């Protein structure tokens, strides 16, 4: 039997699945409210938080659907707490409406998407990675988003914390773009002491209430300070195009300025946001690109290809959006080809092509099982023969 | 002839964003009156003004949020209630009121109304029911009476409308009232009463939308619809909520009043809110 009440940060080594690691990461990050709707393969995140949040004074609410879940997350964020939801493809689609509201109103929050086989209801219990483009373009309009791709249970924990910090720093919704394999597999996860967990706070207004706070006035980093609700700042927030006061404005100039700014505040940070792992790339002329669960199986293909004398290495983007285009451009100088392995029909690979003139070989499966090493090895050998 | 009346200040200035006026609403629209009633009710409430928050969806009614000098949120179409739910849970000391239109709350947002009521979420939900989608130019919606002409029911609406009082009470609202944009005193005191209570509370306000609905449906201009409310409105809080249908017909009475109060039980009227000689004393 578990003890009745556990601390917020479960410091120590654990053997847990990725979804639970994500839930624990959220708790460690200070999660105040989770609103969600059950969907495989993300449900364990909700289940875990339904037990754990009340233990630590947080709120868990099961909403009537994912439209409501996302709306409740935004409301809670304005209520001053760190807020999150977790879902998979079908629910992620429903969340796009209010993800857009989050972008436009600059509302920090975290959306976990544990991807499964798609389109539509697809393969509820089996893996996929086909929400890469939805994560970027799923809501209408021009916006930049941050999406992290964990490839281990430890990263489910670590990147969930990072997602909250990025969300609060930039005042944006941040997506944890996980997949079924990582969500459901069980691994060792080390949770540090509470004092070792990094926390980036939201920027607050410098002045007290009543001094003409403008909710969308920004300084150099283009991120406006966010006032707490209910403390006298008396601000208005709208999804309509708005000026610095937060008031709706119907003109092209204000619209241009606003849309440019909310994109630019993310793009400006792109180089610090773009995290990746590289292995055996020093002398490589073939660069295998893989993320999430697929980045695990391609390692074997790379090892075997190396054993056969092929100079090949791994580029594993941890940040999927903003796209690590600059690094791809650099790698392009040494590469004669890229092999992009993913559980979709080429979503990441297609974006990658924008940053290289070298051949890009896609190793693609629609989902349903983990991509095996063999087709990746075959693609590496083929590229090596050119 | 009455000349132009110029005033320097207004008693509700502190609670309105005067720098956003004039508002976008049409002449004869009932929304200004509803907003004024709400403002007066919160001025009189025990909760400090800084703790009152308004959340609205999309529509002409949804624009109320932006004219109030409160912390206020104009969200997406239909999602005011779940947004407000998250806000309230995160910061329970807030007094959160959702103000939105009939289409917003009962078509696209209908499911959220159901579930917020089921959970007895501590929210006051105000629906300005103008029987149509005003903002988008007068299309039929979930409260459009059968036979009414709208821009999408050229031969008259055929789908049965919701009786919002019956709906709210069946769902267990702890307070549920219907007034019109003419019944300002009653509306204000219903807001005040609802703000004293806890749990899921509902106030419906029938309101003229001469542009989108009134003119095409024999109700004339805003002032004519107000006269209609005066002649047809009957305050009878003893009738069963399911009988309190809104027909908007010159030959059928318009049931008004407080249909649930102070508890989740239907018809739990306090003595003060009972009908007295056809008029209500609240
Ligand atoms: C998702 C979505 N669908 C449609 C619209 C267009 N739209 C804006 S307001 C509105 C209807 C509003 O009607 P109601 O809630 O009754 O408010 P009213 O304008 O009558 O006060 C619609 C359909 C929208 N903004 N968003
Ligand atoms: S369209 Fe109708 S509801 Fe909208 S402002 Fe005009 S009169 Fe009012
Ligand atoms: Mg309407």
Coordinates of C-alpha atoms in Angstrom, one line a residue, chain A:
Chain A
X1 CA 0.0 0.0 0.0
X2 CA 1.1 3.5 -0.9
X3 CA 1.3 5.9 2.0
X4 CA -1.8 8.2 2.0
X5 CA 0.0 11.4 1.5
X6 CA 3.2 11.7 -0.5
X7 CA 5.2 14.9 -0.9
X8 CA 4.9 16.9 -4.1
X9 CA 8.4 16.0 -5.3
X10 CA 9.0 12.3 -5.0
X11 CA 12.8 12.5 -4.7
X12 CA 14.5 9.3 -5.4
X13 CA 14.9 6.6 -8.1
X14 CA 11.7 5.1 -9.5
X15 CA 10.7 2.4 -11.9
X16 CA 7.7 4.0 -13.6
X17 CA 6.2 4.5 -17.0
X18 CA 6.5 7.6 -19.1
X19 CA 3.0 8.9 -18.5
X20 CA 3.5 8.7 -14.7
X21 CA 7.0 10.3 -15.1
X22 CA 5.3 13.1 -16.9
X23 CA 2.7 13.5 -14.1
X24 CA 5.5 13.5 -11.5
X25 CA 7.4 16.1 -13.6
X26 CA 4.3 18.3 -13.6
X27 CA 4.0 18.0 -9.9
X28 CA 7.6 18.7 -9.4
X29 CA 7.2 21.8 -11.6
X30 CA 4.5 23.0 -9.2
X31 CA 1.4 22.0 -11.2
X32 CA -1.7 23.6 -9.7
X33 CA -4.5 22.3 -11.9
X34 CA -5.0 19.5 -14.4
X35 CA -8.1 19.4 -16.6
X36 CA -8.5 16.6 -19.0
X37 CA -10.5 14.0 -20.7
X38 CA -9.5 10.3 -20.8
X39 CA -7.8 9.0 -23.9
X40 CA -5.4 6.2 -24.6
X41 CA -2.4 6.4 -24.4
X42 CA -2.3 9.4 -22.2
X43 CA -4.9 8.4 -19.6
X44 CA -2.3 7.4 -17.0
X45 CA -1.2 11.0 -16.7
X46 CA -4.7 12.0 -15.7
X47 CA -5.2 9.0 -13.4
X48 CA -1.9 9.6 -11.6
X49 CA -2.8 13.3 -11.2
X50 CA -6.3 12.5 -9.9
X51 CA -4.5 10.8 -7.0
X52 CA -1.6 13.0 -6.6
X53 CA -2.9 16.5 -7.1
X54 CA -5.3 16.4 -4.1
X55 CA -2.5 15.1 -1.9
X56 CA -0.5 18.3 -2.5
X57 CA -3.3 20.8 -2.5
X58 CA -3.8 21.0 -6.3
X59 CA -7.0 20.5 -8.3
X60 CA -7.8 17.7 -10.7
X61 CA -10.9 18.1 -12.9
X62 CA -12.2 15.8 -15.5
X63 CA -13.9 17.9 -18.1
X64 CA -16.7 16.9 -20.5
X65 CA -14.4 17.0 -23.5
X66 CA -11.1 18.3 -24.7
X67 CA -12.5 21.6 -25.9
X68 CA -13.4 22.2 -22.3
X69 CA -10.2 20.8 -20.9
X70 CA -8.1 23.3 -22.9
X71 CA -10.4 26.2 -22.0
X72 CA -10.2 25.2 -18.3
X73 CA -6.4 25.0 -18.5
X74 CA -6.3 28.6 -19.8
X75 CA -8.7 29.8 -17.2
X76 CA -6.6 28.2 -14.4
X77 CA -3.4 29.7 -15.8
X78 CA -5.0 33.1 -15.5
X79 CA -6.0 32.1 -12.0
X80 CA -2.3 32.1 -11.3
X81 CA -1.4 28.5 -11.2
X82 CA 0.6 26.2 -13.5
X83 CA -2.0 24.3 -15.5
X84 CA -1.8 21.3 -17.8
X85 CA -3.8 18.8 -19.8
X86 CA -2.9 15.5 -21.5
X87 CA -4.4 13.9 -24.5
X88 CA -3.8 12.0 -27.8
X89 CA -4.5 12.8 -31.4
X90 CA -8.3 13.0 -31.4
X91 CA -8.3 15.1 -28.3
X92 CA -5.4 17.1 -29.5
X93 CA -7.5 18.1 -32.5
X94 CA -10.3 19.4 -30.2
X95 CA -7.8 21.3 -28.2
X96 CA -6.6 23.3 -31.2
X97 CA -9.4 25.8 -30.8
X98 CA -8.3 27.0 -27.4
X99 CA -4.7 26.4 -28.0
X100 CA -5.1 29.3 -30.5
X101 CA -6.7 31.3 -27.7
X102 CA -3.8 30.5 -25.5
X103 CA -1.4 31.7 -28.2
X104 CA -3.3 34.9 -28.9
X105 CA -3.9 35.8 -25.2
X106 CA -0.4 34.7 -24.3
X107 CA -1.4 32.2 -21.7
X108 CA 1.3 29.9 -20.4
X109 CA 0.3 26.2 -20.0
X110 CA 1.4 22.8 -21.0
X111 CA -0.4 20.4 -23.3
X112 CA 0.8 16.8 -23.3
X113 CA 0.1 14.8 -26.5
X114 CA 0.9 11.1 -26.3
X115 CA 0.7 10.3 -29.9
X116 CA -1.0 7.2 -31.3
X117 CA -1.7 5.8 -34.8
X118 CA -3.8 8.4 -36.7
X119 CA -5.8 9.8 -38.6
X120 CA -9.0 9.9 -36.7
X121 CA -9.5 7.2 -34.0
X122 CA -6.8 5.3 -35.8
X123 CA -4.9 2.9 -33.5
X124 CA -5.9 3.9 -30.0
X125 CA -3.4 1.7 -28.2
X126 CA -0.6 1.7 -30.6
X127 CA 2.2 4.2 -31.3
X128 CA 2.4 6.9 -33.9
X129 CA 4.2 10.2 -34.5
X130 CA 1.9 11.8 -36.9
X131 CA 0.9 14.9 -34.9
X132 CA 4.2 16.7 -35.6
X133 CA 2.6 19.1 -38.1
X134 CA -0.6 19.4 -36.1
X135 CA 1.5 20.6 -33.1
X136 CA 2.9 23.3 -35.3
X137 CA -0.1 24.2 -37.6
X138 CA -3.1 22.7 -35.9
X139 CA -4.8 25.9 -34.8
X140 CA -5.7 28.5 -37.4
X141 CA -3.4 31.4 -38.0
X142 CA 0.3 32.2 -37.9
X143 CA 1.9 31.3 -34.6
X144 CA 5.1 29.8 -33.3
X145 CA 4.9 27.0 -30.7
X146 CA 7.4 25.1 -28.6
X147 CA 7.1 21.3 -28.7
X148 CA 9.5 18.9 -26.9
X149 CA 9.9 15.3 -27.9
X150 CA 10.9 13.0 -25.0
X151 CA 12.6 9.7 -25.9
X152 CA 12.8 8.2 -22.4
X153 CA 10.8 8.1 -19.2
X154 CA 13.4 10.3 -17.6
X155 CA 12.8 12.9 -20.4
X156 CA 9.1 12.6 -19.8
X157 CA 9.9 13.9 -16.3
X158 CA 12.6 16.4 -17.2
X159 CA 10.9 17.9 -20.3
X160 CA 7.6 18.3 -18.5
X161 CA 9.4 20.6 -16.1
X162 CA 11.2 22.4 -18.9
X163 CA 7.9 22.8 -20.7
X164 CA 6.4 24.7 -17.8
X165 CA 9.4 26.9 -17.5
X166 CA 9.4 27.7 -21.2
X167 CA 5.6 28.4 -21.1
X168 CA 6.0 30.8 -18.2
X169 CA 9.1 32.5 -19.6
X170 CA 7.5 33.1 -23.1
X171 CA 3.8 33.2 -22.1
X172 CA 2.9 30.5 -24.6
X173 CA 1.3 27.1 -24.6
X174 CA 4.1 24.5 -24.7
X175 CA 3.5 21.0 -26.1
X176 CA 5.1 17.8 -24.8
X177 CA 4.9 15.7 -28.0
X178 CA 5.3 12.3 -26.6
X179 CA 4.3 8.9 -28.2
X180 CA 2.7 5.7 -27.0
X181 CA 5.9 3.8 -26.6
X182 CA 7.5 6.4 -24.4
X183 CA 4.3 6.9 -22.5
X184 CA 3.7 3.3 -21.8
X185 CA 7.2 1.9 -21.3
X186 CA 8.7 1.5 -17.9
X187 CA 12.2 2.7 -17.0
X188 CA 14.3 4.1 -14.2
X189 CA 13.5 7.7 -13.5
X190 CA 15.5 9.7 -11.0
X191 CA 13.6 12.6 -9.4
X192 CA 15.9 15.1 -7.8
X193 CA 15.4 17.0 -4.6
X194 CA 12.8 19.7 -4.7
X195 CA 15.4 22.4 -4.2
X196 CA 17.2 21.2 -7.4
X197 CA 14.2 21.7 -9.6
X198 CA 14.5 24.7 -11.8
X199 CA 11.6 27.1 -11.7
X200 CA 11.2 30.1 -14.0
X201 CA 8.5 32.4 -12.8
X202 CA 6.2 34.5 -14.9
X203 CA 7.1 38.1 -15.4
X204 CA 4.9 40.2 -13.2
X205 CA 4.0 43.9 -13.7
X206 CA 6.6 46.2 -12.2
X207 CA 3.9 48.6 -10.9
X208 CA 1.2 48.1 -8.4
X209 CA -2.5 48.0 -9.5
X210 CA -4.0 51.3 -10.5
X211 CA -0.9 52.6 -12.3
X212 CA -2.1 52.1 -15.8
X213 CA -1.2 48.5 -16.3
X214 CA -1.4 47.6 -20.0
X215 CA -1.6 43.8 -20.3
X216 CA 0.2 43.7 -23.7
X217 CA 2.8 46.3 -23.3
X218 CA 6.2 44.6 -23.7
X219 CA 9.8 45.4 -23.2
X220 CA 12.8 44.0 -25.0
X221 CA 12.1 40.3 -24.9
X222 CA 8.6 41.0 -26.4
X223 CA 7.0 39.1 -23.5
X224 CA 4.4 41.2 -21.7
X225 CA 4.3 41.0 -17.9
X226 CA 1.2 39.0 -16.7
X227 CA -0.8 40.4 -13.9
X228 CA -2.6 38.1 -11.5
X229 CA -6.4 38.1 -11.6
X230 CA -8.4 39.6 -8.8
X231 CA -5.8 41.9 -7.4
X232 CA -7.0 45.2 -8.8
X233 CA -5.1 45.4 -12.1
X234 CA -8.5 45.3 -13.9
X235 CA -7.5 44.1 -17.3
X236 CA -9.4 42.8 -20.2
X237 CA -8.2 39.8 -22.2
X238 CA -9.6 38.8 -25.6
X239 CA -8.9 36.5 -28.4
X240 CA -9.7 39.3 -30.8
X241 CA -6.8 41.3 -32.2
X242 CA -6.0 43.7 -29.5
X243 CA -3.7 46.6 -28.7
X244 CA -1.4 47.0 -25.7
X245 CA -4.3 47.8 -23.4
X246 CA -5.8 44.5 -24.4
X247 CA -8.7 46.2 -26.1
X248 CA -10.1 44.8 -29.4
X249 CA -8.9 46.8 -32.4
X250 CA -9.9 46.2 -36.0
X251 CA -7.1 47.4 -38.2
X252 CA -4.4 45.8 -40.2
X253 CA -1.6 47.8 -38.5
X254 CA -2.4 46.6 -35.0
X255 CA -3.0 43.1 -36.3
X256 CA 0.3 43.0 -38.1
X257 CA 2.2 44.3 -35.0
X258 CA 0.5 41.8 -32.7
X259 CA 0.9 38.7 -34.9
X260 CA 4.5 39.6 -35.7
X261 CA 5.3 40.1 -32.0
X262 CA 3.8 36.8 -30.7
X263 CA 5.8 35.0 -33.4
X264 CA 8.9 36.9 -32.9
X265 CA 9.1 36.5 -29.2
X266 CA 9.4 32.7 -29.8
X267 CA 11.7 32.9 -32.8
X268 CA 14.1 35.2 -31.1
X269 CA 14.7 32.5 -28.6
X270 CA 14.9 29.7 -31.1
X271 CA 18.6 29.0 -30.7
X272 CA 18.3 28.7 -26.9
X273 CA 15.1 26.7 -27.2
X274 CA 16.4 24.2 -29.8
X275 CA 17.8 21.3 -27.8
X276 CA 19.1 18.2 -29.4
X277 CA 21.3 15.2 -28.8
X278 CA 24.1 14.1 -31.2
X279 CA 25.9 10.9 -31.3
X280 CA 28.8 9.8 -33.6
X281 CA 28.4 12.8 -35.8
X282 CA 32.0 14.1 -35.7
X283 CA 33.1 12.2 -38.8
X284 CA 29.7 11.3 -40.2
X285 CA 28.7 12.0 -43.7
X286 CA 25.3 10.3 -43.2
X287 CA 23.1 11.9 -40.6
X288 CA 20.2 9.9 -39.2
X289 CA 17.5 12.0 -37.8
X290 CA 15.0 10.5 -35.4
X291 CA 13.1 11.6 -32.3
X292 CA 11.0 10.1 -29.6
X293 CA 10.7 6.3 -29.5
X294 CA 12.2 6.0 -33.0
X295 CA 15.4 7.5 -31.8
X296 CA 15.9 4.4 -29.7
X297 CA 15.6 1.8 -32.4
X298 CA 17.7 3.7 -35.0
X299 CA 20.7 3.6 -32.6
X300 CA 21.1 -0.1 -33.4
X301 CA 21.0 0.6 -37.1
X302 CA 23.7 3.2 -36.7
X303 CA 25.8 0.9 -34.6
X304 CA 25.6 -1.9 -37.2
X305 CA 26.3 0.5 -40.0
X306 CA 29.3 1.8 -38.2
X307 CA 30.5 -1.8 -37.7
X308 CA 30.3 -2.1 -41.4
X309 CA 32.5 0.9 -41.9
X310 CA 29.8 3.5 -42.7
X311 CA 30.4 6.9 -41.2
X312 CA 27.0 7.6 -39.8
X313 CA 25.7 9.4 -36.8
X314 CA 22.5 10.4 -35.0
X315 CA 20.9 13.8 -34.7
X316 CA 18.0 13.6 -32.2
X317 CA 16.0 16.7 -31.9
X318 CA 14.6 17.2 -28.4
X319 CA 12.9 20.4 -29.5
X320 CA 10.8 19.7 -32.5
X321 CA 9.4 23.2 -32.7
X322 CA 10.9 25.7 -33.2
X323 CA 12.5 23.5 -35.9
X324 CA 16.2 23.0 -35.4
X325 CA 16.8 24.4 -38.9
X326 CA 20.1 26.2 -38.1
X327 CA 21.7 23.0 -36.8
X328 CA 20.5 21.1 -39.9
X329 CA 22.0 23.7 -42.1
X330 CA 25.3 23.3 -40.3
X331 CA 25.2 19.5 -40.5
X332 CA 24.3 19.8 -44.1
X333 CA 27.9 21.0 -44.8
X334 CA 29.4 17.7 -43.7
X335 CA 26.5 15.4 -44.8
X336 CA 26.1 13.8 -48.1
X337 CA 22.6 12.6 -47.1
X338 CA 20.1 12.7 -44.3
X339 CA 18.1 9.7 -43.3
X340 CA 14.9 10.7 -41.4
X341 CA 13.2 7.9 -39.6
X342 CA 9.7 8.6 -38.2
X343 CA 6.4 7.0 -37.5
X344 CA 4.5 9.1 -40.0
X345 CA 4.7 9.6 -43.7
X346 CA 7.4 12.2 -43.6
X347 CA 6.3 15.2 -41.5
X348 CA 9.7 16.1 -39.9
X349 CA 11.6 15.1 -43.0
X350 CA 9.6 17.4 -45.2
X351 CA 10.4 20.3 -42.9
X352 CA 14.1 19.3 -42.8
X353 CA 14.3 19.5 -46.6
X354 CA 13.9 23.3 -46.3
X355 CA 17.3 23.5 -44.6
X356 CA 19.4 21.3 -46.8
X357 CA 20.1 20.7 -50.5
X358 CA 21.4 17.2 -49.8
X359 CA 19.2 14.2 -50.4
X360 CA 16.8 13.4 -47.6
X361 CA 15.8 9.7 -47.4
X362 CA 12.6 9.1 -45.4
X363 CA 12.1 5.9 -43.5
X364 CA 8.5 6.1 -42.8
X365 CA 5.8 3.9 -41.2
X366 CA 2.2 5.1 -40.5
X367 CA 2.4 3.8 -37.0
X368 CA 1.2 0.8 -35.1
X369 CA 4.6 -0.6 -34.1
X370 CA 8.0 0.8 -33.3
X371 CA 10.1 1.4 -36.3
X372 CA 12.5 -1.5 -36.5
X373 CA 16.2 -0.9 -37.1
X374 CA 16.4 -2.9 -40.4
X375 CA 14.8 -0.5 -42.8
X376 CA 16.9 2.3 -41.3
X377 CA 20.0 0.3 -41.8
X378 CA 19.0 -0.4 -45.4
X379 CA 18.5 3.3 -46.0
X380 CA 21.9 4.1 -44.4
X381 CA 23.6 1.5 -46.7
X382 CA 21.8 2.8 -49.7
X383 CA 22.8 6.4 -49.0
X384 CA 26.4 5.3 -48.3
X385 CA 26.5 3.7 -51.8
X386 CA 25.9 7.0 -53.5

